[in-house]
Tab-separated table of C-alpha atoms in Angstrom:
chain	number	residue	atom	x	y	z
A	690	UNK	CA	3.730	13.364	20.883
A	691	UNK	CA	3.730	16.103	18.394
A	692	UNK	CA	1.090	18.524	17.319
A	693	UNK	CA	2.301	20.189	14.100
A	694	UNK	CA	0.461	19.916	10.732
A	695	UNK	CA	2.254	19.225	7.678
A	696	UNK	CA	1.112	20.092	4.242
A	697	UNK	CA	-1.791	17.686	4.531
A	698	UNK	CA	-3.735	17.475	7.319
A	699	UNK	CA	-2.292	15.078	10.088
A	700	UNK	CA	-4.601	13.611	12.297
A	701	UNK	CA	-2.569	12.614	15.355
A	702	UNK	CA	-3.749	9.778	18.196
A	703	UNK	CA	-3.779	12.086	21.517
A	704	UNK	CA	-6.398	9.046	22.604
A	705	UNK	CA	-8.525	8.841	19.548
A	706	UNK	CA	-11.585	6.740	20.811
A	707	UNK	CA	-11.831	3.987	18.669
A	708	UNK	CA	-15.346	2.277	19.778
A	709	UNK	CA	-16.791	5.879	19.094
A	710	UNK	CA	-15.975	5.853	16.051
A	711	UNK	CA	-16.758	2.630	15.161
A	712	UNK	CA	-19.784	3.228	16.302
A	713	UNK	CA	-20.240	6.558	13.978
A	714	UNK	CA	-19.203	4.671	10.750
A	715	UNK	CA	-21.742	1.799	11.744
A	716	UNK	CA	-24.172	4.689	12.191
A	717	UNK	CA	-23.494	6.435	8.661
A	718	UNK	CA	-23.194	2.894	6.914
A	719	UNK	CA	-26.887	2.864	5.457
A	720	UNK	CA	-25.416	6.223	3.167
A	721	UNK	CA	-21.442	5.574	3.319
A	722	UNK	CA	-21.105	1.758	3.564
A	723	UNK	CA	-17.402	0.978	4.212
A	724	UNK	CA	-15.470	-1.972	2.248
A	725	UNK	CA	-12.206	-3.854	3.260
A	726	UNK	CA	-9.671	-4.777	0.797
A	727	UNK	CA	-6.920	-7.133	1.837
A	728	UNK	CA	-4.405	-8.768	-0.887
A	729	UNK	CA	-2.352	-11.612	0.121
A	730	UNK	CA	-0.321	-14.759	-0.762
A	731	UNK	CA	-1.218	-18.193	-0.025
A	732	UNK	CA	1.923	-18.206	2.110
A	733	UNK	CA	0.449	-15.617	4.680
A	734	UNK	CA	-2.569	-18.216	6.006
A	735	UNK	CA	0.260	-20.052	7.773
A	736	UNK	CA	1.260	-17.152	9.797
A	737	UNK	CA	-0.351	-16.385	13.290
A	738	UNK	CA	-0.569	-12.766	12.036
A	739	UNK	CA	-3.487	-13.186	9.952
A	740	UNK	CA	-5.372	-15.159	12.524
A	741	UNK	CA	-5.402	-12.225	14.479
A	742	UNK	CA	-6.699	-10.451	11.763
A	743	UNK	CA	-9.771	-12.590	11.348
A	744	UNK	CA	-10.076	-12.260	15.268
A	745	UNK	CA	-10.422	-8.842	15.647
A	746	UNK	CA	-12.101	-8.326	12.458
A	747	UNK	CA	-15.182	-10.576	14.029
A	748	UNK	CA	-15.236	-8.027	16.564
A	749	UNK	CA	-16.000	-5.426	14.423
A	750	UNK	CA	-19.435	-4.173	13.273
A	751	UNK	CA	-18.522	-1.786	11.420
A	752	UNK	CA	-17.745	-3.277	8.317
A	753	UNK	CA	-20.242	-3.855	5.052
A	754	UNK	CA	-17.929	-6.079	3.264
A	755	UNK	CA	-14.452	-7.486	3.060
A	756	UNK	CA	-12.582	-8.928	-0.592
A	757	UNK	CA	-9.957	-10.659	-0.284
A	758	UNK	CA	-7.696	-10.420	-3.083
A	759	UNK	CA	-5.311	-13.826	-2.937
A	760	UNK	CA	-2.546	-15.006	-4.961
A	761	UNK	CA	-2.433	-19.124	-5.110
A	762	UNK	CA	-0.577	-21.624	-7.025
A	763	UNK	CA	-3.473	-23.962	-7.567
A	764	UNK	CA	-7.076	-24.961	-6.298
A	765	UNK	CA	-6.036	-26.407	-3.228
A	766	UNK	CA	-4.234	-23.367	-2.236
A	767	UNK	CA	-7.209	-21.519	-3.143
A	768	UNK	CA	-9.751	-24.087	-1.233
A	769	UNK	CA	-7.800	-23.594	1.996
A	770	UNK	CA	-7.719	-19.759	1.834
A	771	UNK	CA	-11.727	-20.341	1.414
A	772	UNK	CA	-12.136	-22.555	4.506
A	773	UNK	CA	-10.323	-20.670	6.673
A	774	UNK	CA	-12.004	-17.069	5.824
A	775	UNK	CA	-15.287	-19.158	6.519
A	776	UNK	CA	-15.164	-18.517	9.869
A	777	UNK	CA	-14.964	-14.614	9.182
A	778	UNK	CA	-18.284	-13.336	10.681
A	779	UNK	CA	-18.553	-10.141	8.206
A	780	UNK	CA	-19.840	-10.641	4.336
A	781	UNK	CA	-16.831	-11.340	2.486
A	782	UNK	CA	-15.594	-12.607	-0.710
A	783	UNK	CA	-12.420	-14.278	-1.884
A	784	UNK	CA	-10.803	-13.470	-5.189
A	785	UNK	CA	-8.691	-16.211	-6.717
A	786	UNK	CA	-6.949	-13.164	-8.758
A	787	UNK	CA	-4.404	-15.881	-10.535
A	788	UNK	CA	-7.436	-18.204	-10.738
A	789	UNK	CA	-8.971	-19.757	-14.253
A	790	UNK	CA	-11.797	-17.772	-14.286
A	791	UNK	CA	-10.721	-14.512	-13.528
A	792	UNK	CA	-7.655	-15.374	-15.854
A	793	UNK	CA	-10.296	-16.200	-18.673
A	794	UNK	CA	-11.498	-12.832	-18.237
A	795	UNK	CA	-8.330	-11.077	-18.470
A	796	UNK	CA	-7.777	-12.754	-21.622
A	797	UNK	CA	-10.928	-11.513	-23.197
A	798	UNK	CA	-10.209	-7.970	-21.944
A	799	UNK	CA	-7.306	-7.585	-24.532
A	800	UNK	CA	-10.273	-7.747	-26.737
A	801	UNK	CA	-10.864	-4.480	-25.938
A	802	UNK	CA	-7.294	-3.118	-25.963
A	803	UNK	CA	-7.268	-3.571	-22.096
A	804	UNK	CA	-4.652	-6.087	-21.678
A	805	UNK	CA	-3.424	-6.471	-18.004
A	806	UNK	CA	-1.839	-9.619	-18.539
A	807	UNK	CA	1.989	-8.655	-18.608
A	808	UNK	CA	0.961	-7.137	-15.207
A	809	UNK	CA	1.946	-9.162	-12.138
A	810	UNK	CA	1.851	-8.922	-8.051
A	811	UNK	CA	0.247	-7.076	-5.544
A	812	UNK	CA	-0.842	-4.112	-7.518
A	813	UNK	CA	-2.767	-6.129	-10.156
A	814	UNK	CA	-4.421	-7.923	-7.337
A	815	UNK	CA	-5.549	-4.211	-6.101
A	816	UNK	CA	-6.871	-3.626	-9.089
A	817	UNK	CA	-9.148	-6.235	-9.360
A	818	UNK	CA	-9.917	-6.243	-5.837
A	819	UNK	CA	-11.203	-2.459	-6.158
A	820	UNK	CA	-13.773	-3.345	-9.310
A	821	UNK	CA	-15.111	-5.885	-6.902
A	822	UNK	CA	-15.269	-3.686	-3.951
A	823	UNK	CA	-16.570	-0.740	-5.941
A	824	UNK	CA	-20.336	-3.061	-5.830
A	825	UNK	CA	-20.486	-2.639	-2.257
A	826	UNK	CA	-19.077	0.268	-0.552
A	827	UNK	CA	-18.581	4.173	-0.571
A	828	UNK	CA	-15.393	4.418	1.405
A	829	UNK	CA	-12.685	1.562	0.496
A	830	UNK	CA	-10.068	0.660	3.316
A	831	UNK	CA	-6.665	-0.695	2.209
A	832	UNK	CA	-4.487	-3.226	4.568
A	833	UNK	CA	-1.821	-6.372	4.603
A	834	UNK	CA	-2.207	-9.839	5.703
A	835	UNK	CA	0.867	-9.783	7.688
A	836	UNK	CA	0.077	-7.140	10.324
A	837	UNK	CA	0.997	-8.478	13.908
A	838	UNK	CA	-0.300	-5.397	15.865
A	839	UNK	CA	-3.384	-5.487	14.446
A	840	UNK	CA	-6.287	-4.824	15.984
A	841	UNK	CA	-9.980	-4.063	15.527
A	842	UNK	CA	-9.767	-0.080	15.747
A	843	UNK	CA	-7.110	-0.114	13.189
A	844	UNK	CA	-10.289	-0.104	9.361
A	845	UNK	CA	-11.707	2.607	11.620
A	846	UNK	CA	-9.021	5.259	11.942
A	847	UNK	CA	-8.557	4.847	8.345
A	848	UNK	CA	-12.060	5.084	6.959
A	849	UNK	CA	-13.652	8.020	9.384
A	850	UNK	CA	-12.241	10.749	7.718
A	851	UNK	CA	-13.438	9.326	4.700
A	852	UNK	CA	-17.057	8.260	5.892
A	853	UNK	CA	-17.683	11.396	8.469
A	854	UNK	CA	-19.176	13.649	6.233
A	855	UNK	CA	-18.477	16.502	8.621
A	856	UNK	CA	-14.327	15.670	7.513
A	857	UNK	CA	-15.408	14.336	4.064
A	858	UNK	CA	-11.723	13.347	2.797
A	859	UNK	CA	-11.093	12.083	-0.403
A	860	UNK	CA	-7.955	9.911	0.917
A	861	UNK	CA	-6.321	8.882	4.281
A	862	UNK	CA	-3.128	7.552	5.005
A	863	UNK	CA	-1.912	5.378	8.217
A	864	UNK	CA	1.469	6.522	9.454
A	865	UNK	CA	3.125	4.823	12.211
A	866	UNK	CA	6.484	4.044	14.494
A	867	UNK	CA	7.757	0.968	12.955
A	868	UNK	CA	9.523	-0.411	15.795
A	869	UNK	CA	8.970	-4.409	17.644
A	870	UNK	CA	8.198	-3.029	21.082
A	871	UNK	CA	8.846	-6.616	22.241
A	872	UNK	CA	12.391	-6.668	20.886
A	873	UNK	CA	13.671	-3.195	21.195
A	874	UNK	CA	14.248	-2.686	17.436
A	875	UNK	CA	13.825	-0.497	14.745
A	876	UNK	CA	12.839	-1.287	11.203
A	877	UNK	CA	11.296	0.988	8.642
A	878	UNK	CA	14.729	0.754	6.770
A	879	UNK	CA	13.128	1.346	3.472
A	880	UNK	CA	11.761	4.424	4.975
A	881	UNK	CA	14.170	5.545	6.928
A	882	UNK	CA	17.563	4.910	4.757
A	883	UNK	CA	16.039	5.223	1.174
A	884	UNK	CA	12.585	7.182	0.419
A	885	UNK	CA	13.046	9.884	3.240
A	886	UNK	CA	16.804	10.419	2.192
A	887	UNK	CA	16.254	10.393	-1.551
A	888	UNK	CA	13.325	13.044	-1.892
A	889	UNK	CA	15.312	15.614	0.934
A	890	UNK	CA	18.813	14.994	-1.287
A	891	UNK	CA	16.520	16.261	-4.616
A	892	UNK	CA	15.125	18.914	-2.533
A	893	UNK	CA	17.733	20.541	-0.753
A	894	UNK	CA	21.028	19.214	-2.286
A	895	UNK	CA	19.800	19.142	-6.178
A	896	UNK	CA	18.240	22.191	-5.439
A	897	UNK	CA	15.047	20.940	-7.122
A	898	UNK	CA	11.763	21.857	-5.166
A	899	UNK	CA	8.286	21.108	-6.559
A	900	UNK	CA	4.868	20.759	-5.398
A	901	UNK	CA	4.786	16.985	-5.451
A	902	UNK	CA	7.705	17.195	-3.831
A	903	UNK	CA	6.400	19.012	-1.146
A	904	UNK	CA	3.694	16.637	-0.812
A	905	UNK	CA	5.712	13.610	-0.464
A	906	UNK	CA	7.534	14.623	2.139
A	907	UNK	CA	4.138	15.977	3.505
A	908	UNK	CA	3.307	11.889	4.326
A	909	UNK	CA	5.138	10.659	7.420
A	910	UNK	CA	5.508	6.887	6.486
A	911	UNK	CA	4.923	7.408	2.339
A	912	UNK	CA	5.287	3.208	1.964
A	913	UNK	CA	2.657	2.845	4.426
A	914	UNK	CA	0.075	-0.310	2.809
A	915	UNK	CA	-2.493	1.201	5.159
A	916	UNK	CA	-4.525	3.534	3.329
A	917	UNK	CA	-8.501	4.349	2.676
A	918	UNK	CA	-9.756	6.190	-0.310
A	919	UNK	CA	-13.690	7.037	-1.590
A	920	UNK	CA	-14.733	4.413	-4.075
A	921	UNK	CA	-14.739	7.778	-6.670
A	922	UNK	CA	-11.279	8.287	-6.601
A	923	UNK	CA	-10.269	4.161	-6.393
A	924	UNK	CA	-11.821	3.889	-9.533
A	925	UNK	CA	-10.609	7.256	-11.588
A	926	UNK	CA	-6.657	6.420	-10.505
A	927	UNK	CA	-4.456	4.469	-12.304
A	928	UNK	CA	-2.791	0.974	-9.903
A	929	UNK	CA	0.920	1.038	-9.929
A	930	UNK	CA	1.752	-2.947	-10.887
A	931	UNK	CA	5.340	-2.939	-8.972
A	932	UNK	CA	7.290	-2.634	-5.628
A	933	UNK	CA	6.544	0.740	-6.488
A	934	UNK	CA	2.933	0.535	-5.695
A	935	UNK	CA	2.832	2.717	-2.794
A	936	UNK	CA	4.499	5.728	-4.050
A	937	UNK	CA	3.078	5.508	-7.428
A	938	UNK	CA	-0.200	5.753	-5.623
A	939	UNK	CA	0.447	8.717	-3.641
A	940	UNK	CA	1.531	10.466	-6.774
A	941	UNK	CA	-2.061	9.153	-8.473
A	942	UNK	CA	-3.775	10.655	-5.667
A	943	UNK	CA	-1.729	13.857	-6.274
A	944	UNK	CA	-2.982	13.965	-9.620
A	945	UNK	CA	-6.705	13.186	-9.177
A	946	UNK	CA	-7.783	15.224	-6.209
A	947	UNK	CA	-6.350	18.358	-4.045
A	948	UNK	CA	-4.428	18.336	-1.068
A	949	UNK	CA	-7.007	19.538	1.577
A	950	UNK	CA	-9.109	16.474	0.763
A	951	UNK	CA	-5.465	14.486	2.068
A	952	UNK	CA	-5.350	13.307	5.423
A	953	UNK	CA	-2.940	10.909	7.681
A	954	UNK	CA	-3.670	9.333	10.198
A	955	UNK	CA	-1.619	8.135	13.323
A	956	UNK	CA	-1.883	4.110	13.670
A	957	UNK	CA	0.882	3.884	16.310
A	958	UNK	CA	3.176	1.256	17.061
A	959	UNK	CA	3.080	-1.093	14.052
A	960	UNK	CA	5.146	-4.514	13.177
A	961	UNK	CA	4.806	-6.820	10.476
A	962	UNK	CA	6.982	-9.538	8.853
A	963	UNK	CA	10.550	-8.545	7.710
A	964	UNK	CA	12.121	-8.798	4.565
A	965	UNK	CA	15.840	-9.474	3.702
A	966	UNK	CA	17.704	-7.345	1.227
A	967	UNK	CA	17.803	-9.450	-1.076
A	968	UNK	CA	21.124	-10.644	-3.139
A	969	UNK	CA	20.301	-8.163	-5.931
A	970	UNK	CA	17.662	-6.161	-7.143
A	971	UNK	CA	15.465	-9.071	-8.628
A	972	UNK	CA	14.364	-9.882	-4.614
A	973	UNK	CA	13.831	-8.852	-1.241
A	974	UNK	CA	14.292	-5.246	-0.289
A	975	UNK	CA	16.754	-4.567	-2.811
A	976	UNK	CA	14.214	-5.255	-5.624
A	977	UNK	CA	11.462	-2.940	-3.449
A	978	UNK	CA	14.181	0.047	-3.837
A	979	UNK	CA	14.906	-0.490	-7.558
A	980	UNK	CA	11.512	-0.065	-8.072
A	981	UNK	CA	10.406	2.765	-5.703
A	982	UNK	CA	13.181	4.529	-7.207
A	983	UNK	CA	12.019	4.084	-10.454
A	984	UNK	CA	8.671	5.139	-9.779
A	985	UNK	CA	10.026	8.082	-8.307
A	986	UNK	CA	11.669	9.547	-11.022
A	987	UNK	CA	9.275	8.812	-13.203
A	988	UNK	CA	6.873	11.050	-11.203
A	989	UNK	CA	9.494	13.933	-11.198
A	990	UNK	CA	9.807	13.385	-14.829
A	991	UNK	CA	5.323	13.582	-15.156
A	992	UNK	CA	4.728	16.620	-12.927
A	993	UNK	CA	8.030	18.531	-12.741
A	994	UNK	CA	10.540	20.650	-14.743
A	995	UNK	CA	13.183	18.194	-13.891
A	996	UNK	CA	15.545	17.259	-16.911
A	997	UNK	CA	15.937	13.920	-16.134
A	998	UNK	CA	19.358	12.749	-16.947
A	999	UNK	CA	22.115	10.284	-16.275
A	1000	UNK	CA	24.319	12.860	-14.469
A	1001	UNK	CA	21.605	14.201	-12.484
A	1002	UNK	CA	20.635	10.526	-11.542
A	1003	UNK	CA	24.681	10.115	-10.840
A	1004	UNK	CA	24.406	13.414	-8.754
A	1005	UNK	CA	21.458	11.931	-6.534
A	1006	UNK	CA	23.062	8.908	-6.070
A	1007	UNK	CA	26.544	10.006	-4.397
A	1008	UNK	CA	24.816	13.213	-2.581
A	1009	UNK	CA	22.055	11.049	-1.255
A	1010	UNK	CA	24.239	8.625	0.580
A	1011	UNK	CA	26.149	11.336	2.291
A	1012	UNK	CA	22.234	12.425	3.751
A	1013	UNK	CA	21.348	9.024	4.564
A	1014	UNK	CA	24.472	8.544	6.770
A	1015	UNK	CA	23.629	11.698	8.155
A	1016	UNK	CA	20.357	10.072	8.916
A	1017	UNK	CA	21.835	6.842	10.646
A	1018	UNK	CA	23.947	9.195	13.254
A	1019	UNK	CA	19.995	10.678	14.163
A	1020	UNK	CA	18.341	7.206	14.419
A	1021	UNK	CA	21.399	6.120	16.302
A	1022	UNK	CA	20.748	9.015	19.097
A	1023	UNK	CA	17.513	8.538	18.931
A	1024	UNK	CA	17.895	4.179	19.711
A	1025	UNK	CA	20.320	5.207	22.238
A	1026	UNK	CA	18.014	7.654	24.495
A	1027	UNK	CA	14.732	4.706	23.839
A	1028	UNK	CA	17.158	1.630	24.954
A	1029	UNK	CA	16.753	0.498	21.107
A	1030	UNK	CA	19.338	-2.515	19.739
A	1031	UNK	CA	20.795	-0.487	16.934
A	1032	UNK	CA	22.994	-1.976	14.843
A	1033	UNK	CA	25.078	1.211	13.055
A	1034	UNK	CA	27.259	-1.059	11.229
A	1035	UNK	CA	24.172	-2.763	9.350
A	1036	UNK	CA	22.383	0.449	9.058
A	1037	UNK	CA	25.391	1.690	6.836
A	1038	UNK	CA	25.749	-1.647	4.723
A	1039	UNK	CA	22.117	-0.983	4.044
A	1040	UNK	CA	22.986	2.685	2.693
A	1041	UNK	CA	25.601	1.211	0.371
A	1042	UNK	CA	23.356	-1.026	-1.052
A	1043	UNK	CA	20.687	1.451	-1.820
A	1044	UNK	CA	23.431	3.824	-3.058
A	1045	UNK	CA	24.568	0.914	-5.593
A	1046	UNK	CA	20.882	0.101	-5.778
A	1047	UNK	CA	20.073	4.437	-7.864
A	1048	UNK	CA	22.949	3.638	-9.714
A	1049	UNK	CA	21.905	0.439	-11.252
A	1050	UNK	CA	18.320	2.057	-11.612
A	1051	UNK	CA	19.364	4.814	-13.483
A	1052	UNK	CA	20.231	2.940	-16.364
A	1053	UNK	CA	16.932	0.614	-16.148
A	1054	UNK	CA	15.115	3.544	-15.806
A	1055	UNK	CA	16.512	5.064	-19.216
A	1056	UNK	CA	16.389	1.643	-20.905
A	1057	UNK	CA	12.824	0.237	-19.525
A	1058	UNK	CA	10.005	2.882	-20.618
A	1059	UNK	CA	7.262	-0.010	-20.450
A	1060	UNK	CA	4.419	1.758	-18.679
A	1061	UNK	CA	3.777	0.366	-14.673
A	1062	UNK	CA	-0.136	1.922	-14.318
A	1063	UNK	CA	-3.012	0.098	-14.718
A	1064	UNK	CA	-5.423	1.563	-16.650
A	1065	UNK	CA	-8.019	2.880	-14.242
A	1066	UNK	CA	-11.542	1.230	-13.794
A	1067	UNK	CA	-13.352	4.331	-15.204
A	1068	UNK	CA	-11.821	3.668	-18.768
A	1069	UNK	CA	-12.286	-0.194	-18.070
A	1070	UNK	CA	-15.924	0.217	-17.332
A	1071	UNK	CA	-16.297	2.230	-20.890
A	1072	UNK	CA	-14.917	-0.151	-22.419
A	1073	UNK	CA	-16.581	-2.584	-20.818
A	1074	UNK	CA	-19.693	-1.823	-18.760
A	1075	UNK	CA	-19.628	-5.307	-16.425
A	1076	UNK	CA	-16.114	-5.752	-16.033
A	1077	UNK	CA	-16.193	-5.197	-12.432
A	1078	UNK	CA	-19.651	-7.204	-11.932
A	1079	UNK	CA	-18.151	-10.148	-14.152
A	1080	UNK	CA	-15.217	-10.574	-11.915
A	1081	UNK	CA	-17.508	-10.482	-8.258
A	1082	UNK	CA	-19.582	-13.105	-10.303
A	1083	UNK	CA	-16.054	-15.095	-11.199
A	1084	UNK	CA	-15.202	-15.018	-7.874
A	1085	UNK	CA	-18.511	-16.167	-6.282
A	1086	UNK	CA	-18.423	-19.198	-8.935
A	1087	UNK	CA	-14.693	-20.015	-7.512
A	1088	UNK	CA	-16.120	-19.954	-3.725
A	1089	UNK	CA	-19.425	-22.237	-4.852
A	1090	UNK	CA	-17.216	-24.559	-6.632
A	1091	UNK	CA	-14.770	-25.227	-4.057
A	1092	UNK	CA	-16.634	-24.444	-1.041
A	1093	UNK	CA	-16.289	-27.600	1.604
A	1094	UNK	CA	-20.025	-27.351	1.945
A	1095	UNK	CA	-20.456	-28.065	-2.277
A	1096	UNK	CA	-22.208	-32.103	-2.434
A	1097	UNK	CA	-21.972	-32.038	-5.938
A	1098	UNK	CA	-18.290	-32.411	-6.003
């Protein structure tokens, strides 16, 4: 346990009581009603993860409303994801967000020079799922599907610094040790081997310091999906569409509000399912680093005086690997001393890859300029005034068509 502040304000668990405040955002609801956004796949009903999810979410009272933002195949997929949020106590809503309907409405948005279509994955999903939410709440909570220490506290340390007024934060971030208590092992590798290396090589080896740069390394996990933001600011930033979704986001928060209205929060011990690396960067973890890398220098290139180049890119690659092994002689102390299984050997392969991983990026990033932000709901709501309303009414239409209870079938 740890006290010290970083450049945003870090709220730390030294026995945060999560009942009281629960209890506080149920109070304030009436003026700062709180909303729940969680995207999924289809895939993720079958896991016992999300059952506990609906579980602990029935014991909460906190919550106004909950969307559901769910990638599926086809309307069976769909119909299954329906019946099994049925027995969620709170008011939610399911959004087939690759469904007919809402797809019918993308189509006429291009209409208006708002085409999301080439758009795919979670981050579109967001994006619809925060129009939606925007009807019902003040404060906006952010999770996964596949969280398997969840529990019922874990909506309420992210939303009360956004609903207290006496805090009054604009955006808070979950943090957390990603380690499987139950197995003794470490993960975070993302984290750990890629983002946290890459941004110290550019500040301290490339001898390029900056402000966002700062504030990245501000955030103790930055790839956290744990996040809640005031409905103002979900709807005047623009949704990264990629793996990059997460940092993209932080640097969309960076430009649309100020740092004291930041705040992490500590969520503790978290696990959720585990990805592979991937054979190349088209999958798996490997395709999550192209991307976040790629996002990354694209936000040097936005709000720095970084030239951007191919030998600077070359640069980062080779000096961040030597940091990142650094890194892996730390964690492997640090396993040793908390009886951790450590596996140093993988921990390097993983460091090679992501090494191989900036320089096969570098030349994407210099040959792909295709823009990864969707435009944000401020500019689709001028464009056109319902958009949001037309896409809760989609989704209702969805859940009365196939609902088990609809006879008319």
């Amino acid at each position: 346990m740890d006290f010290s502040q970083e450049r945003i304000t870090t709220i730390h668990d030294c026995g945060i009581n999560g009942q009281k405040i629960a209890d506080r955002i149920s109070k304030l609801s009436l003026v700062r009603p709180s909303v729940v956004i969680i995207p999924m796949l289809y895939d993720e009903i079958k896991s016992d993860s999300l059952q506990l999810i609906l579980d602990q979410l029935n014991k909460s009272n906190y919550i106004k409303q909950i969307t559901i933002a769910l990638s599926a195949e086809d309307s069976s997929q769909y119909r299954e994801v329906l019946d099994f949020f049925g027995k969620l106590h709170i008011p939610h809503i399911v959004v087939w967000c690759n469904g007919p309907r809402i797809q019918k409405i993308m189509e006429e948005m291009k209409e208006k020079e708002l085409d999301i279509t080439p758009f795919t994955g979670k981050g579109k999903d967001v994006w619809i799922a925060i129009g939606v939410a925007s009807l019902y709440g003040y404060a906006i909570a952010f999770h996964d599907a596949d969280i398997k220490t969840y529990d019922k506290y874990l909506p309420a340390k992210l939303l009360y610094p956004i609903i207290e007024p006496e805090l009054d934060f604009f955006y808070n971030k979950g943090y957390y040790a990603r380690i499987d208590i139950e197995s003794r092992q470490m993960f975070g590798r993302v984290h750990r081997l890629f983002v946290e290396p890459l941004i110290e090589t550019v500040v301290k080896d490339i001898n390029k310091s900056s402000e966002i740069l700062r504030y990245l390394q501000a955030f103790r996990y930055p790839l956290s999906g744990e996040f809640a933001m005031t409905k103002d600011l979900a709807m005047n930033i623009r949704i990264p569409s990629d793996w990059g979704f997460e940092v993209g986001l932080l640097g969309e928060v960076y430009r649309n509000t100020t740092m004291k209205r930041i705040s992490q929060i500590d969520l503790g011990f978290y696990n959720h399912k585990h990805q592979s690396m991937g054979s190349d960067v088209s999958e798996g973890l490997s395709k999550m680093a192209n991307d976040i890398f790629i996002t990354f220098i694209r936000l040097l290139s936005e709000n720095t005086n970084i030239q951007i180049s191919i030998p600077l890119l070359h640069s980062i690659s080779v000096k961040y690997k030597r940091l990142a092994q650094d890194l892996i002689r730390q964690y492997h102390a640090d396993a040793i001393c908390n009886d951790l299984k450590y596996n140093r050997h993988q921990e390097e392969t993983h460091v090679d890859t992501f090494a191989d991983i900036i320089q096969q990026s570098k030349t994407e990033y210099f040959r792909n300029t295709s823009d990864v932000l969707m435009p944000d709901w401020k500019r689709a709501l001028s464009a056109i005034p319902n958009l949001n309303k037309r896409f809760r009414n989609a989704a209702l239409e969805d859940c009365i068509e196939y609902s088990k209870y609809n006879t008319t079938k």
